[in-house]
Amino acid sequence: MAGSRCKPPDAVVWPQNAEQVSRLAALCYGHGLPIIPFGTGTGLEGGVCAVQGGVCINLTMMDRILELNPEDFSVVVEPGVTHRALNTHLRASGLWFPVDPGADASLCGMAATRASGTNAVRYGTMRDNVLNLEVVLPDGRLLHTAGQGRHFRKSAAGYNLTGLFVGSEGTLGLITAATLRLHPTPEATVVATCAFPTVQAAVDSTVHILQAAVPVARIEFLDDVMMDACNKYSKLNYSVAPTLFFEFHGTKEALAEQVQRAEEITQNNGAFHFSWAKEAEERRQLWAARHNAWYSALALRPGSKGYSTDVCVPISRLPEILVQAKEDLKASGITGAIVGHVGDGNFHCILLVDPEDPEELHRVKVFAEQLGRRALALHGTCTGEHGIGLGKRHLLQEEVGAVGVQTMRQLKAVLDPKGLMNPGKVL
Amino acid sequence: MAELRALVAVKRVIDFAVKIRVKPDKTGVVTDGVKHSMNPFCEIAVEEAVRLKEKKLVKEVVAVSCGPTQCQETIRTALAMGADRGIHVEVPAAEADRLGPLQVARVLAKLAEKEKVDLVLLGKQAIDDDCNQTGQMTAGLLDWPQGTFASQLTVEGDKLKVEREIDGGLETLRLKLPAVVTTDLRLNEPRYATLPNIMKAKKKKIEVIKAGDLGVDLTSKISVVSVEDPPQRTAGVKVETTEDLVAKLKEIGRI
């Protein structure tokens, strides 16, 4: 989070199983000690900062992959399992878990922040891919949000407790296991890229591709600043212009059709130079710019740190907010490159800042907040993927409204009356 | 054109992501209940064979594995990647522990002749023993040319152009078929098995035979004396200045 230094806890413990987590929670709660759940610590919004001190419960020693049900497309994982580790484990099974945030994050942590990845446009986010959670409540009771051992694909039974905890950022309990929804590994993959004369043209293409029901797996937007950064960093020769990177999944026959439709649509919107690739090694090369985006941006200003904004708006409002964002960047004198999950209307400004310069940090903070408000004004959300954490609590209020926040506070008060679960976050 | 037939050897090993634990009696590592997978270099070999078949340069890809019943899972993975049929050379678990490169090479050499293949593909080494010998021994027994550590493979009529990764850089060889090739990391990126292909693979044939049926003797002159953990890493030492660093290095005889 821009400008916040890490606040360490008073103690760290590494439980080996849910029963120990339960006893720890009850112990801490009984003594009035704040409880900070910890997975891989890769969250971007200060979610593990112990702002009131307390006990950090590091769940990474619980790292088993339990119960793989291939015919039911489900698997149960403990908090120490990351998404890459799970997919490595699944690689010979014909199944995969598609939510892939940039960091190799804990899957239970991803559930806690309702994380997303670059293929949300086709496979959804954690919201759509968590079937059940095992949660240790603040007082130590063990809760199975959809019932113990259950892994159905749909249910109409009672309140959606699973949904309540997905995105609760450790403020309602500790997730000790997650039942996840798996998908068949794509039979074949093709990637493509093309540049556009304007941001509007790139966004229009995205909308038209979605309207044509092309089941695009990834559709990523990089602005001209980012493309320039990528050229410099990876010594490549992309056009320095708004660019889309596509990925398509399907059978060979279906892919040919998907690529053809996408190419037609982009050409109708004035794209230049549509190139595509099929083999794994060539696909990697074509997407190199997108893969290295973070590092390319940082390399624009060596020694700086990167801060990423995370707003999400209806797709139709994306060109408008991107233009506003670029104007704000100029006005505030911050160097920033833009990467967007344009199929979701979600984009990140990667802002480069000198972490030792308080004035600069302040400017970044102001920019980020202004961007958050711009997104809200366009019927969007102040955070598409990263969560509220420490820094966006006031924006949450503006986003969901007074009654929304009151309701959230009431729920929080019921489950955590003493306010000891990850204090200072979300609300 | 597509008259070439390929034999790909695949080994079932402990999955690379597993934390290895040495058995308390030091006779080996814990394998019970531990995840096993196809050796990563064998995956590259299967992938290369399947790509050659897709390019219509190879007509049939036969996958073979030596070991206990569980090897059939590994062969099924090869079939799901695109191999046409499998051969399981059944070796009971206790004996399988003593299977070394020479024994496997003897089996592969006999099979290569029996199946009349033009190309034998293997991973350069297995990640459990790191021997890097089976391919070379197989070529020796068959008296076939070998291209090991291949990072690129091109079929040129009845010859094979093999680019090899060696200590000094890259070496390119031209081999007359039939030949043995062992695969290195940069040769290709293996495909993942997909559900439809896993389904199809269930219908492909796996022939089960014994080493004795091939007239191969599996006795080994090597026995494992003990298996131990590597020594614990000791903490490093921090020094204040470069001069201190140089002095310390001199002191311990490193420079």
Coordinates of N, CA and C in Angstrom, one line a residue, chain A residues 14-24 59 61-62 64 78 134 136 176:
Chain A
W14 N 3.2 -21.1 14.0 CA 3.0 -21.9 12.8 C 2.2 -23.2 13.2
P15 N 0.9 -23.1 13.2 CA 0.1 -24.3 13.5 C 0.2 -25.4 12.4
Q16 N 0.1 -26.7 12.8 CA 0.2 -27.8 11.9 C -1.1 -28.3 11.3
N17 N -2.2 -27.9 12.0 CA -3.5 -28.4 11.6 C -4.6 -27.5 12.1
A18 N -5.8 -27.8 11.6 CA -7.0 -26.9 11.9 C -7.3 -26.9 13.4
E19 N -7.1 -28.1 14.0 CA -7.3 -28.2 15.5 C -6.5 -27.2 16.3
Q20 N -5.2 -27.1 15.9 CA -4.3 -26.2 16.6 C -4.7 -24.7 16.3
V21 N -5.1 -24.5 15.0 CA -5.6 -23.1 14.7 C -6.7 -22.7 15.6
S22 N -7.6 -23.7 15.8 CA -8.8 -23.5 16.6 C -8.5 -23.1 18.0
R23 N -7.5 -23.9 18.6 CA -7.1 -23.6 20.0 C -6.4 -22.3 20.1
L24 N -5.6 -22.0 19.0 CA -4.8 -20.7 19.0 C -5.8 -19.5 19.0
L59 N -0.1 -19.9 8.4 CA -0.7 -21.1 8.1 C 0.0 -22.0 7.0
M61 N 2.5 -24.0 7.1 CA 2.9 -25.4 7.4 C 1.8 -26.4 7.0
M62 N 0.6 -25.9 6.9 CA -0.5 -26.8 6.5 C -0.6 -26.7 5.0
R64 N -1.1 -29.4 2.6 CA -1.5 -30.7 1.9 C -2.6 -30.4 0.8
E78 N -5.1 -27.0 1.6 CA -4.8 -26.3 2.8 C -4.1 -25.0 2.5
E134 N -13.3 -24.2 4.9 CA -13.2 -24.6 6.3 C -12.6 -23.4 7.0
V136 N -11.8 -21.3 10.7 CA -11.8 -21.2 12.2 C -12.3 -19.8 12.5
T176 N -8.8 -22.4 6.8 CA -7.8 -23.5 7.0 C -7.9 -24.5 5.9

